[in-house]
Amino acid sequence: MAAPPSGKVVYEQEGVFIHSSCGKNDDQDSLIPGVLRVIEKENEVIVDWRPLDDTLDTSNILCAGKDSSSVVEWTQTPKEKCSRGADRPSSYEAEWDMVTTVSFKKKHHSNGDVTAHANGESKWSFLFSLTDLKSIKQNKEGMGWSYLVFCLKDDVKLPALHFHHGDSKLLIKCLEKHVVLNESPQDKRILLVNSQNKSLSQSFENLFDEPSYGLLQKLKKDPYTVTMGRFSKVTNYIFDSFRLSDPSTQRRPPSEMADFLNDAIPGLKINQQEEPGFEVITRIDLGKQPEVSRREPVSAEEWAKNMDSEGRILDVDYIKRLIFKGGLCHTLRKEAWKFLLGYFPWNSTKEERANLQKRKTDEYFRMKLQWKSVSEEQEKRNSRLRDYRSLIEKDVNRTDRTNKFYEGEDNPGLILLHDILMTYCMYDFDLGYVQGMSDLLSPVLYVMENEVDAFWCFVSYMDQMHQNFEEQMQGMKTQLIQLSTLLRLLDSGFCSYLESQDSGYLYFCFRWLLIRFKREFSFQDILRLWEVMWTELPCQNFHLLLCCAILESEKQQIMDKHYGFNEILKHINELSMKIDVEYILCKAEAISMQMMNCKELPQAVSEILGIESSSVTPDSDTGEDESGGVLSCPTSLYQSISPPVIAANGTRDSTQQMPDAQSLTPA
């Protein structure tokens, strides 16, 4: 990117986009990410915006249509709404839904310089002096991303700048230190520039020093727009060769791809062999994957037999193993999920749980009253609560609307979904609401059919998932790195192939990890998958082994057909709703057994899976100590339950019978 003009930078904001029309038809747009700066020079103040990559030829950007497969959530203008009608809930795809994408061609360089336009910069770059500024137009409150349009004194209107990370008011605050801005009597959205000089402008600064500006500086940026906005750069610009005819435009050099992805997800380092402090994972023979089968779901009778007269679970480990191997029958989920998610203590009695629910009910409605009692006038002065409410209302209207529990207008399920998410903002105001959270709540509310119980179960689930939604994206970085470590051990050849196709970052697994496969399996399959994962068996991070199982299942097709970067991403995304949950659970369990039985398991893998080892150390040569010790793993998981069931090939073995549950119940 070309260097900004020299001077003192007093304001700098990334995530400022131009939403450009392609001009091909009314249903296409493109996003051009850039950096906006305010620069003080000796005699003037410059406002400067330029694309993040001035080498990008935006005239060649292929645009994503605003339809059900768009990677960007678009906000229509009033004109668009009139011509296209109201948005349908079924058209929703969040920014992390990588389906239809955008690719680009690079400009050709001449003598090392970027192809220049009239002003010496890229087509979309612009800068102007504040002395030339006539007015600033702002968007209406609640109308999507905040944006500003600068109009110069010669009546030139610059492209609208959309602040995907928020903080447009901070720019206004900065500009008010240098010019006087007054609301237009005709349109309150327009700020007119007073022609007074800088010193006189500063004498009026206190007139515009409203408390909201100070508050905005202290508030954290919305984690979703920061993290997902950055990640959407990957999904917006780097693939979709299916639209191109020139093969030279379909691939990026691996080194450039690495830089691009690292910029999209700062701090993400996947290639561990080049990263200091990581253990180098060499090829290790894990042996053959064992045959694994699954049993029938836990029945109400089995559950009752493992509970004493006071309602206390007799053998927690045993019941968890049953759930891991077969899941739960639906009638049990309402009760059992409360234990699995940590809302009910495993050792509690029925009476203790009733008392807990009473306390939690009071606590919930106290928090709910906090946002319910906010008047319209108060909310006008609370932009953060306003933003949370707007985003929740939008997401609720498009979450699982094909499910009978949420379908139709004025559905009570939708009201509960809304109220729980709003109350969670009161519970965790720092995080508040982030897109994707409605996907996590929906199955929980569906099972609980109770507002209070669903809220506290959701709170427990969010305790596990919190890092996925935080601004720094640390949870996602860690999981992608750990997944790469596991996959390299499982199949280093496949990892090498993915790296050769610029796919070693495994970013196509991003959505899987972010919302725990919610968009990959049918609604009923997700209920089964989540309850199995919540047992925390057979090891830590079992969800990463599920990723490995899916990828290994698709390995042959990917490699045999020589899929490149674009084809891999397209293929993985088209797996949605086509994956057999029972088969993948069998395969992931087999992988866990394969790794836990390995005598030379690398230390990094042991730590990811939470396996204690008496023999493996970072500098161990053989993986065995003097006593020939091996990994300590929960073999009882596989030995104590040998019942009937669904084998890895999906067939049911009717020759085996489940041992009488009573005989396995502790005395």
Short mmCIF file of N, CA, C and O in Angstrom, two decimals, residues 14-101:
data_model
loop_
_atom_site.label_atom_id
_atom_site.label_comp_id
_atom_site.label_asym_id
_atom_site.label_seq_id
_atom_site.Cartn_x
_atom_site.Cartn_y
_atom_site.Cartn_z
N GLU A 14 -8.89 1.48 10.54
CA GLU A 14 -9.02 0.44 9.54
C GLU A 14 -10.49 0.00 9.46
O GLU A 14 -11.32 0.44 10.24
N GLY A 15 -10.78 -0.86 8.53
CA GLY A 15 -12.15 -1.36 8.40
C GLY A 15 -13.11 -0.32 7.87
O GLY A 15 -14.30 -0.36 8.15
N VAL A 16 -12.59 0.66 7.11
CA VAL A 16 -13.44 1.67 6.48
C VAL A 16 -13.57 1.28 5.01
O VAL A 16 -12.59 1.29 4.27
N PHE A 17 -14.77 0.91 4.59
CA PHE A 17 -14.99 0.31 3.28
C PHE A 17 -15.72 1.26 2.34
O PHE A 17 -16.55 2.07 2.76
N ILE A 18 -15.41 1.13 1.05
CA ILE A 18 -16.24 1.71 0.00
C ILE A 18 -17.09 0.58 -0.56
O ILE A 18 -16.57 -0.49 -0.91
N HIS A 19 -18.40 0.77 -0.60
CA HIS A 19 -19.31 -0.20 -1.20
C HIS A 19 -19.55 0.25 -2.63
O HIS A 19 -20.35 1.14 -2.88
N SER A 20 -18.84 -0.37 -3.56
CA SER A 20 -18.89 0.12 -4.92
C SER A 20 -19.85 -0.69 -5.76
O SER A 20 -19.96 -1.89 -5.60
N SER A 21 -20.56 -0.03 -6.65
CA SER A 21 -21.43 -0.74 -7.59
C SER A 21 -20.61 -1.17 -8.78
O SER A 21 -19.81 -0.42 -9.31
N CYS A 22 -20.82 -2.44 -9.19
CA CYS A 22 -20.06 -2.95 -10.33
C CYS A 22 -20.56 -2.40 -11.65
O CYS A 22 -19.88 -2.47 -12.65
N GLY A 23 -21.78 -1.96 -11.66
CA GLY A 23 -22.34 -1.44 -12.88
C GLY A 23 -22.85 -2.48 -13.85
O GLY A 23 -23.30 -2.17 -14.93
N LYS A 24 -22.78 -3.77 -13.43
CA LYS A 24 -23.26 -4.83 -14.32
C LYS A 24 -24.76 -5.01 -14.19
O LYS A 24 -25.47 -5.16 -15.15
N ASN A 25 -25.23 -5.01 -12.97
CA ASN A 25 -26.67 -5.02 -12.74
C ASN A 25 -26.91 -4.52 -11.34
O ASN A 25 -25.99 -4.34 -10.56
N ASP A 26 -28.17 -4.32 -11.01
CA ASP A 26 -28.52 -3.70 -9.74
C ASP A 26 -28.35 -4.62 -8.56
O ASP A 26 -28.52 -4.20 -7.43
N ASP A 27 -28.03 -5.87 -8.81
CA ASP A 27 -28.02 -6.85 -7.72
C ASP A 27 -26.60 -7.22 -7.31
O ASP A 27 -26.38 -8.26 -6.71
N GLN A 28 -25.62 -6.38 -7.69
CA GLN A 28 -24.24 -6.69 -7.39
C GLN A 28 -23.56 -5.51 -6.74
O GLN A 28 -23.77 -4.37 -7.10
N ASP A 29 -22.71 -5.78 -5.80
CA ASP A 29 -21.89 -4.79 -5.14
C ASP A 29 -20.54 -5.40 -4.86
O ASP A 29 -20.38 -6.61 -4.89
N SER A 30 -19.56 -4.54 -4.56
CA SER A 30 -18.27 -5.05 -4.09
C SER A 30 -17.82 -4.20 -2.93
O SER A 30 -18.19 -3.03 -2.81
N LEU A 31 -17.03 -4.77 -2.07
CA LEU A 31 -16.49 -4.08 -0.91
C LEU A 31 -15.01 -3.81 -1.14
O LEU A 31 -14.27 -4.71 -1.54
N ILE A 32 -14.59 -2.59 -0.88
CA ILE A 32 -13.17 -2.24 -1.01
C ILE A 32 -12.69 -1.78 0.36
O ILE A 32 -13.06 -0.69 0.83
N PRO A 33 -11.90 -2.60 1.06
CA PRO A 33 -11.44 -2.24 2.41
C PRO A 33 -10.33 -1.21 2.34
O PRO A 33 -9.50 -1.24 1.43
N GLY A 34 -10.32 -0.32 3.30
CA GLY A 34 -9.28 0.70 3.30
C GLY A 34 -9.01 1.25 4.68
O GLY A 34 -9.60 0.84 5.68
N VAL A 35 -8.06 2.21 4.72
CA VAL A 35 -7.66 2.88 5.96
C VAL A 35 -7.94 4.37 5.80
O VAL A 35 -7.57 4.98 4.78
N LEU A 36 -8.58 4.95 6.79
CA LEU A 36 -8.87 6.39 6.79
C LEU A 36 -7.98 7.07 7.81
O LEU A 36 -7.86 6.59 8.95
N ARG A 37 -7.35 8.17 7.40
CA ARG A 37 -6.46 8.91 8.29
C ARG A 37 -6.78 10.41 8.23
O ARG A 37 -7.19 10.92 7.19
N VAL A 38 -6.55 11.06 9.36
CA VAL A 38 -6.53 12.52 9.40
C VAL A 38 -5.10 12.92 9.75
O VAL A 38 -4.55 12.45 10.76
N ILE A 39 -4.50 13.76 8.91
CA ILE A 39 -3.07 14.06 9.04
C ILE A 39 -2.88 15.57 9.17
O ILE A 39 -3.36 16.35 8.34
N GLU A 40 -2.20 15.97 10.22
CA GLU A 40 -1.88 17.38 10.43
C GLU A 40 -0.54 17.70 9.77
O GLU A 40 0.48 17.06 10.04
N LYS A 41 -0.57 18.70 8.89
CA LYS A 41 0.66 19.20 8.28
C LYS A 41 0.88 20.63 8.78
O LYS A 41 0.11 21.14 9.59
N GLU A 42 1.89 21.26 8.30
CA GLU A 42 2.24 22.59 8.84
C GLU A 42 1.09 23.59 8.71
O GLU A 42 0.73 24.26 9.66
N ASN A 43 0.49 23.66 7.53
CA ASN A 43 -0.50 24.71 7.30
C ASN A 43 -1.90 24.19 7.00
O ASN A 43 -2.80 24.97 6.68
N GLU A 44 -2.08 22.87 7.05
CA GLU A 44 -3.39 22.34 6.71
C GLU A 44 -3.60 20.98 7.36
O GLU A 44 -2.69 20.37 7.91
N VAL A 45 -4.86 20.54 7.30
CA VAL A 45 -5.24 19.22 7.81
C VAL A 45 -5.78 18.42 6.63
O VAL A 45 -6.67 18.88 5.91
N ILE A 46 -5.23 17.21 6.45
CA ILE A 46 -5.58 16.37 5.30
C ILE A 46 -6.41 15.18 5.77
O ILE A 46 -6.11 14.54 6.77
N VAL A 47 -7.48 14.88 5.04
CA VAL A 47 -8.24 13.64 5.22
C VAL A 47 -7.85 12.72 4.08
O VAL A 47 -7.97 13.10 2.90
N ASP A 48 -7.37 11.53 4.42
CA ASP A 48 -6.80 10.62 3.42
C ASP A 48 -7.41 9.23 3.56
O ASP A 48 -7.42 8.66 4.65
N TRP A 49 -7.96 8.69 2.47
CA TRP A 49 -8.43 7.29 2.46
C TRP A 49 -7.79 6.57 1.29
O TRP A 49 -7.69 7.11 0.18
N ARG A 50 -7.32 5.35 1.56
CA ARG A 50 -6.76 4.54 0.48
C ARG A 50 -7.01 3.08 0.75
O ARG A 50 -7.13 2.66 1.90
N PRO A 51 -7.12 2.27 -0.31
CA PRO A 51 -7.36 0.84 -0.12
C PRO A 51 -6.23 0.19 0.67
O PRO A 51 -5.10 0.67 0.67
N LEU A 52 -6.57 -0.91 1.33
CA LEU A 52 -5.53 -1.64 2.05
C LEU A 52 -4.46 -2.14 1.11
O LEU A 52 -3.31 -2.28 1.48
N ASP A 53 -4.83 -2.45 -0.13
CA ASP A 53 -3.87 -2.94 -1.11
C ASP A 53 -4.05 -2.15 -2.39
O ASP A 53 -4.95 -2.42 -3.18
N ASP A 54 -3.19 -1.15 -2.62
CA ASP A 54 -3.31 -0.33 -3.82
C ASP A 54 -2.96 -1.09 -5.08
O ASP A 54 -3.14 -0.59 -6.18
N THR A 55 -2.44 -2.32 -4.94
CA THR A 55 -2.14 -3.12 -6.12
C THR A 55 -3.37 -3.86 -6.61
O THR A 55 -3.33 -4.55 -7.61
N LEU A 56 -4.49 -3.72 -5.90
CA LEU A 56 -5.72 -4.40 -6.30
C LEU A 56 -6.39 -3.61 -7.41
O LEU A 56 -6.63 -2.42 -7.27
N ASP A 57 -6.67 -4.24 -8.51
CA ASP A 57 -7.37 -3.57 -9.59
C ASP A 57 -8.86 -3.77 -9.38
O ASP A 57 -9.42 -4.79 -9.73
N THR A 58 -9.50 -2.78 -8.79
CA THR A 58 -10.90 -2.94 -8.42
C THR A 58 -11.81 -3.01 -9.64
O THR A 58 -12.95 -3.46 -9.52
N SER A 59 -11.33 -2.59 -10.78
CA SER A 59 -12.17 -2.70 -11.97
C SER A 59 -12.37 -4.15 -12.38
O SER A 59 -13.28 -4.47 -13.12
N ASN A 60 -11.50 -5.03 -11.86
CA ASN A 60 -11.61 -6.45 -12.21
C ASN A 60 -12.22 -7.28 -11.10
O ASN A 60 -12.23 -8.50 -11.17
N ILE A 61 -12.69 -6.64 -10.03
CA ILE A 61 -13.30 -7.41 -8.95
C ILE A 61 -14.62 -8.03 -9.44
O ILE A 61 -15.44 -7.36 -10.05
N LEU A 62 -14.79 -9.29 -9.18
CA LEU A 62 -16.06 -9.95 -9.48
C LEU A 62 -16.96 -9.84 -8.28
O LEU A 62 -16.54 -10.16 -7.17
N CYS A 63 -18.18 -9.44 -8.48
CA CYS A 63 -19.01 -9.04 -7.36
C CYS A 63 -19.91 -10.16 -6.87
O CYS A 63 -20.45 -10.92 -7.65
N ALA A 64 -20.06 -10.23 -5.56
CA ALA A 64 -20.96 -11.21 -4.96
C ALA A 64 -22.38 -10.68 -5.01
O ALA A 64 -22.64 -9.55 -4.62
N GLY A 65 -23.29 -11.49 -5.51
CA GLY A 65 -24.69 -11.06 -5.57
C GLY A 65 -25.31 -11.04 -4.20
O GLY A 65 -24.99 -11.83 -3.33
N LYS A 66 -26.24 -10.16 -3.98
CA LYS A 66 -26.93 -10.05 -2.69
C LYS A 66 -28.07 -11.06 -2.64
O LYS A 66 -29.24 -10.72 -2.77
N ASP A 67 -27.69 -12.32 -2.47
CA ASP A 67 -28.69 -13.38 -2.41
C ASP A 67 -28.35 -14.30 -1.26
O ASP A 67 -27.56 -13.98 -0.41
N SER A 68 -28.98 -15.47 -1.24
CA SER A 68 -28.82 -16.38 -0.11
C SER A 68 -27.41 -16.89 0.03
O SER A 68 -27.04 -17.40 1.08
N SER A 69 -26.57 -16.77 -1.02
CA SER A 69 -25.22 -17.31 -0.93
C SER A 69 -24.18 -16.23 -0.77
O SER A 69 -23.00 -16.48 -0.84
N SER A 70 -24.60 -15.01 -0.59
CA SER A 70 -23.63 -13.93 -0.47
C SER A 70 -22.82 -14.04 0.79
O SER A 70 -23.32 -14.40 1.84
N VAL A 71 -21.52 -13.71 0.69
CA VAL A 71 -20.67 -13.81 1.88
C VAL A 71 -20.78 -12.58 2.76
O VAL A 71 -20.23 -12.54 3.84
N VAL A 72 -21.46 -11.57 2.27
CA VAL A 72 -21.56 -10.33 3.04
C VAL A 72 -23.02 -10.05 3.36
O VAL A 72 -23.90 -10.30 2.54
N GLU A 73 -23.26 -9.59 4.55
CA GLU A 73 -24.63 -9.22 4.90
C GLU A 73 -24.84 -7.79 4.45
O GLU A 73 -24.20 -6.87 4.94
N TRP A 74 -25.71 -7.61 3.47
CA TRP A 74 -25.87 -6.30 2.86
C TRP A 74 -27.02 -5.53 3.51
O TRP A 74 -28.04 -6.08 3.85
N THR A 75 -26.84 -4.22 3.60
CA THR A 75 -27.91 -3.35 4.06
C THR A 75 -28.44 -2.60 2.85
O THR A 75 -27.70 -1.83 2.21
N GLN A 76 -29.69 -2.80 2.51
CA GLN A 76 -30.25 -2.17 1.33
C GLN A 76 -30.62 -0.72 1.62
O GLN A 76 -31.03 -0.35 2.71
N THR A 77 -30.48 0.11 0.58
CA THR A 77 -30.95 1.48 0.69
C THR A 77 -32.45 1.49 0.51
O THR A 77 -33.03 0.54 0.00
N PRO A 78 -33.12 2.57 0.90
CA PRO A 78 -34.58 2.64 0.70
C PRO A 78 -34.97 2.38 -0.75
O PRO A 78 -35.96 1.73 -1.02
N LYS A 79 -34.17 2.86 -1.69
CA LYS A 79 -34.49 2.65 -3.10
C LYS A 79 -34.47 1.17 -3.45
O LYS A 79 -35.33 0.67 -4.17
N GLU A 80 -33.42 0.47 -2.91
CA GLU A 80 -33.32 -0.96 -3.18
C GLU A 80 -34.50 -1.71 -2.58
O GLU A 80 -35.01 -2.66 -3.15
N LYS A 81 -34.90 -1.30 -1.39
CA LYS A 81 -36.00 -1.99 -0.72
C LYS A 81 -37.29 -1.85 -1.52
O LYS A 81 -38.09 -2.77 -1.59
N CYS A 82 -37.47 -0.67 -2.11
CA CYS A 82 -38.69 -0.48 -2.88
C CYS A 82 -38.68 -1.38 -4.11
O CYS A 82 -39.71 -1.93 -4.50
N SER A 83 -37.52 -1.50 -4.75
CA SER A 83 -37.47 -2.27 -5.99
C SER A 83 -37.44 -3.76 -5.75
O SER A 83 -37.87 -4.54 -6.58
N ARG A 84 -36.87 -4.21 -4.62
CA ARG A 84 -36.72 -5.63 -4.37
C ARG A 84 -37.67 -6.18 -3.33
O ARG A 84 -37.78 -7.37 -3.16
N GLY A 85 -38.31 -5.30 -2.60
CA GLY A 85 -39.19 -5.79 -1.54
C GLY A 85 -38.43 -6.06 -0.27
O GLY A 85 -37.22 -5.92 -0.20
N ALA A 86 -39.16 -6.43 0.76
CA ALA A 86 -38.54 -6.66 2.07
C ALA A 86 -37.63 -7.88 2.01
O ALA A 86 -37.84 -8.81 1.26
N ASP A 87 -36.56 -7.82 2.85
CA ASP A 87 -35.67 -8.97 2.93
C ASP A 87 -36.42 -10.16 3.49
O ASP A 87 -37.18 -10.06 4.43
N ARG A 88 -36.18 -11.33 2.93
CA ARG A 88 -36.78 -12.54 3.45
C ARG A 88 -35.85 -13.16 4.47
O ARG A 88 -34.64 -13.19 4.26
N PRO A 89 -36.36 -13.66 5.58
CA PRO A 89 -35.51 -14.28 6.58
C PRO A 89 -34.67 -15.41 6.02
O PRO A 89 -33.56 -15.62 6.46
N SER A 90 -35.18 -16.15 5.05
CA SER A 90 -34.44 -17.30 4.53
C SER A 90 -33.23 -16.89 3.72
O SER A 90 -32.42 -17.71 3.34
N SER A 91 -33.08 -15.58 3.42
CA SER A 91 -31.95 -15.16 2.60
C SER A 91 -30.70 -14.90 3.41
O SER A 91 -29.70 -14.45 2.89
N TYR A 92 -30.77 -15.17 4.69
CA TYR A 92 -29.65 -14.81 5.57
C TYR A 92 -28.46 -15.74 5.41
O TYR A 92 -28.58 -16.93 5.42
N GLU A 93 -27.29 -15.19 5.23
CA GLU A 93 -26.03 -15.90 5.40
C GLU A 93 -25.08 -14.92 6.07
O GLU A 93 -24.90 -13.80 5.60
N ALA A 94 -24.44 -15.32 7.16
CA ALA A 94 -23.54 -14.42 7.88
C ALA A 94 -22.21 -14.33 7.15
O ALA A 94 -21.93 -15.09 6.24
N GLU A 95 -21.36 -13.38 7.56
CA GLU A 95 -20.10 -13.15 6.87
C GLU A 95 -19.19 -14.36 6.92
O GLU A 95 -18.33 -14.53 6.09
N TRP A 96 -19.36 -15.22 7.93
CA TRP A 96 -18.48 -16.39 8.00
C TRP A 96 -19.05 -17.56 7.23
O TRP A 96 -18.54 -18.66 7.28
N ASP A 97 -20.16 -17.35 6.51
CA ASP A 97 -20.67 -18.39 5.63
C ASP A 97 -19.98 -18.24 4.28
O ASP A 97 -20.39 -17.44 3.45
N MET A 98 -18.92 -19.01 4.07
CA MET A 98 -18.11 -18.83 2.87
C MET A 98 -18.71 -19.65 1.73
O MET A 98 -18.39 -20.81 1.56
N VAL A 99 -19.57 -19.03 0.96
CA VAL A 99 -20.23 -19.76 -0.11
C VAL A 99 -19.86 -19.14 -1.45
O VAL A 99 -18.95 -19.57 -2.11
N THR A 100 -20.55 -18.07 -1.84
CA THR A 100 -20.19 -17.38 -3.06
C THR A 100 -19.15 -16.32 -2.72
O THR A 100 -19.30 -15.62 -1.74
N THR A 101 -18.13 -16.21 -3.52
CA THR A 101 -17.03 -15.33 -3.14
C THR A 101 -16.60 -14.45 -4.30
O THR A 101 -17.16 -14.49 -5.38
#
